[in-house]
Amino acid sequence: MSSIPVTVRGAQMMREELHRLKTKDRYEVIAAIAEARSHGDLSENAEYDAAKERQAFIEGRIAELETKLSSAQVIDPTTLNTNGRIVFAATVALEDLETGEKVSYQIVGNDEADLKELKISITSPLARALIGREAGDVVEVNAPAGIREYEILEVLFI
C-alpha cells in the first residue's frame, strides 16, 4: 500500500474523528438499534433500518480512517527545507494577474482540503501547477472558468 501524505493537523483531525466514532457514535447507534428493536416487528421498523444504516456508515468510516492513518506519511511543513520550492504542505501567496486579487492557499491532502479554510488538495489543478515552482514564477492554471495566470508572491512553510 502506498503512503498517503497528510499534514500534522490533518492527521490529528483524523485521529479525533476516529476517537469520536469509536467512543461516542458507535455506542449511540447501538443504543438506537436496541431501542428500535424494543418496538417489535423489525420488518416494518423504519427506526431500526435507519439505525442499522447509520451503524454501517460508522463502521465503514472507522475502517477507512484506520487504513488511512496506518498508511499516512505525516508531513510537518515547519521542518521542510526545499530552498523555496513549493511542495506538499507549503502555504503559497498568489496574485491573480487578471484581477489583481491576492490569496494564500495551503496545499494539503484530499481529506484535508477545504476551500473555506484556504486549503487546496494536492490533486487540484492549481496545486499541480504550483508544485516545484518558487516565488516570482508565473503559473497558468486550466480552471473551469478558463485559463488563469497567477504570480507566486511568497512560499511559506508554517
CSV table of N, CA, C and O in Angstrom, one decimal, residues 12 17-18 20 22 31 33 51 56 71-72 76 84 101 107 113 127-128 138 141:
chain,number,residue,atom,x,y,z
A,12,GLN,N,-4.1,14.8,12.9
A,12,GLN,CA,-4.8,15.0,14.2
A,12,GLN,C,-6.3,15.0,14.1
A,12,GLN,O,-7.0,14.4,14.9
A,17,GLU,N,-11.5,12.3,14.9
A,17,GLU,CA,-12.8,11.8,14.3
A,17,GLU,C,-12.9,10.3,14.6
A,17,GLU,O,-13.9,9.8,15.0
A,18,LEU,N,-11.8,9.5,14.5
A,18,LEU,CA,-11.7,8.1,14.8
A,18,LEU,C,-12.1,7.9,16.3
A,18,LEU,O,-12.9,7.0,16.6
A,20,ARG,N,-13.8,9.8,18.3
A,20,ARG,CA,-15.2,10.1,18.5
A,20,ARG,C,-16.1,9.0,18.0
A,20,ARG,O,-17.1,8.6,18.6
A,22,LYS,N,-15.4,5.8,17.6
A,22,LYS,CA,-15.3,4.6,18.4
A,22,LYS,C,-15.8,4.8,19.8
A,22,LYS,O,-16.3,3.8,20.4
A,31,ALA,N,-27.3,1.8,21.0
A,31,ALA,CA,-28.4,2.1,21.8
A,31,ALA,C,-29.7,2.4,21.0
A,31,ALA,O,-30.8,2.0,21.3
A,33,ILE,N,-30.3,1.1,18.0
A,33,ILE,CA,-30.7,-0.2,17.5
A,33,ILE,C,-31.5,-0.9,18.6
A,33,ILE,O,-32.6,-1.5,18.3
A,51,ALA,N,-31.1,3.1,11.9
A,51,ALA,CA,-30.1,2.9,12.8
A,51,ALA,C,-29.0,1.9,12.3
A,51,ALA,O,-27.8,2.1,12.5
A,56,ALA,N,-23.7,0.9,9.8
A,56,ALA,CA,-22.9,0.5,8.7
A,56,ALA,C,-22.0,1.7,8.2
A,56,ALA,O,-20.8,1.5,7.9
A,71,SER,N,-1.4,4.1,6.9
A,71,SER,CA,-0.5,4.4,5.7
A,71,SER,C,-0.2,5.8,5.5
A,71,SER,O,0.4,6.2,4.5
A,72,ALA,N,-0.5,6.7,6.5
A,72,ALA,CA,-0.2,8.1,6.4
A,72,ALA,C,1.3,8.4,6.5
A,72,ALA,O,2.0,7.9,7.4
A,76,ASP,N,5.3,17.6,8.5
A,76,ASP,CA,5.3,18.8,9.2
A,76,ASP,C,5.9,19.9,8.4
A,76,ASP,O,7.1,19.9,8.1
A,84,GLY,N,12.9,27.1,-1.1
A,84,GLY,CA,11.9,27.9,-1.6
A,84,GLY,C,10.9,27.3,-2.6
A,84,GLY,O,10.0,28.0,-3.1
A,101,GLU,N,-6.3,40.2,-7.5
A,101,GLU,CA,-6.7,39.6,-6.2
A,101,GLU,C,-5.6,38.8,-5.7
A,101,GLU,O,-5.0,38.0,-6.4
A,107,ILE,N,-1.3,23.7,0.5
A,107,ILE,CA,-1.5,22.5,-0.3
A,107,ILE,C,-1.5,21.3,0.7
A,107,ILE,O,-0.6,21.1,1.4
A,113,ALA,N,-8.6,19.0,2.4
A,113,ALA,CA,-8.9,20.1,1.5
A,113,ALA,C,-10.2,20.7,2.0
A,113,ALA,O,-11.2,20.1,2.2
A,127,ALA,N,-2.9,23.3,-7.4
A,127,ALA,CA,-1.8,22.7,-6.7
A,127,ALA,C,-0.8,22.0,-7.6
A,127,ALA,O,0.4,22.2,-7.5
A,128,ARG,N,-1.4,21.3,-8.6
A,128,ARG,CA,-0.5,20.6,-9.5
A,128,ARG,C,0.4,21.6,-10.3
A,128,ARG,O,1.5,21.3,-10.6
A,138,VAL,N,5.4,32.7,-12.6
A,138,VAL,CA,4.0,32.8,-13.1
A,138,VAL,C,3.6,31.5,-13.6
A,138,VAL,O,4.3,30.8,-14.3
A,141,VAL,N,-3.1,28.1,-15.0
A,141,VAL,CA,-3.9,27.1,-14.5
A,141,VAL,C,-5.1,27.0,-15.4
A,141,VAL,O,-5.8,27.9,-15.6
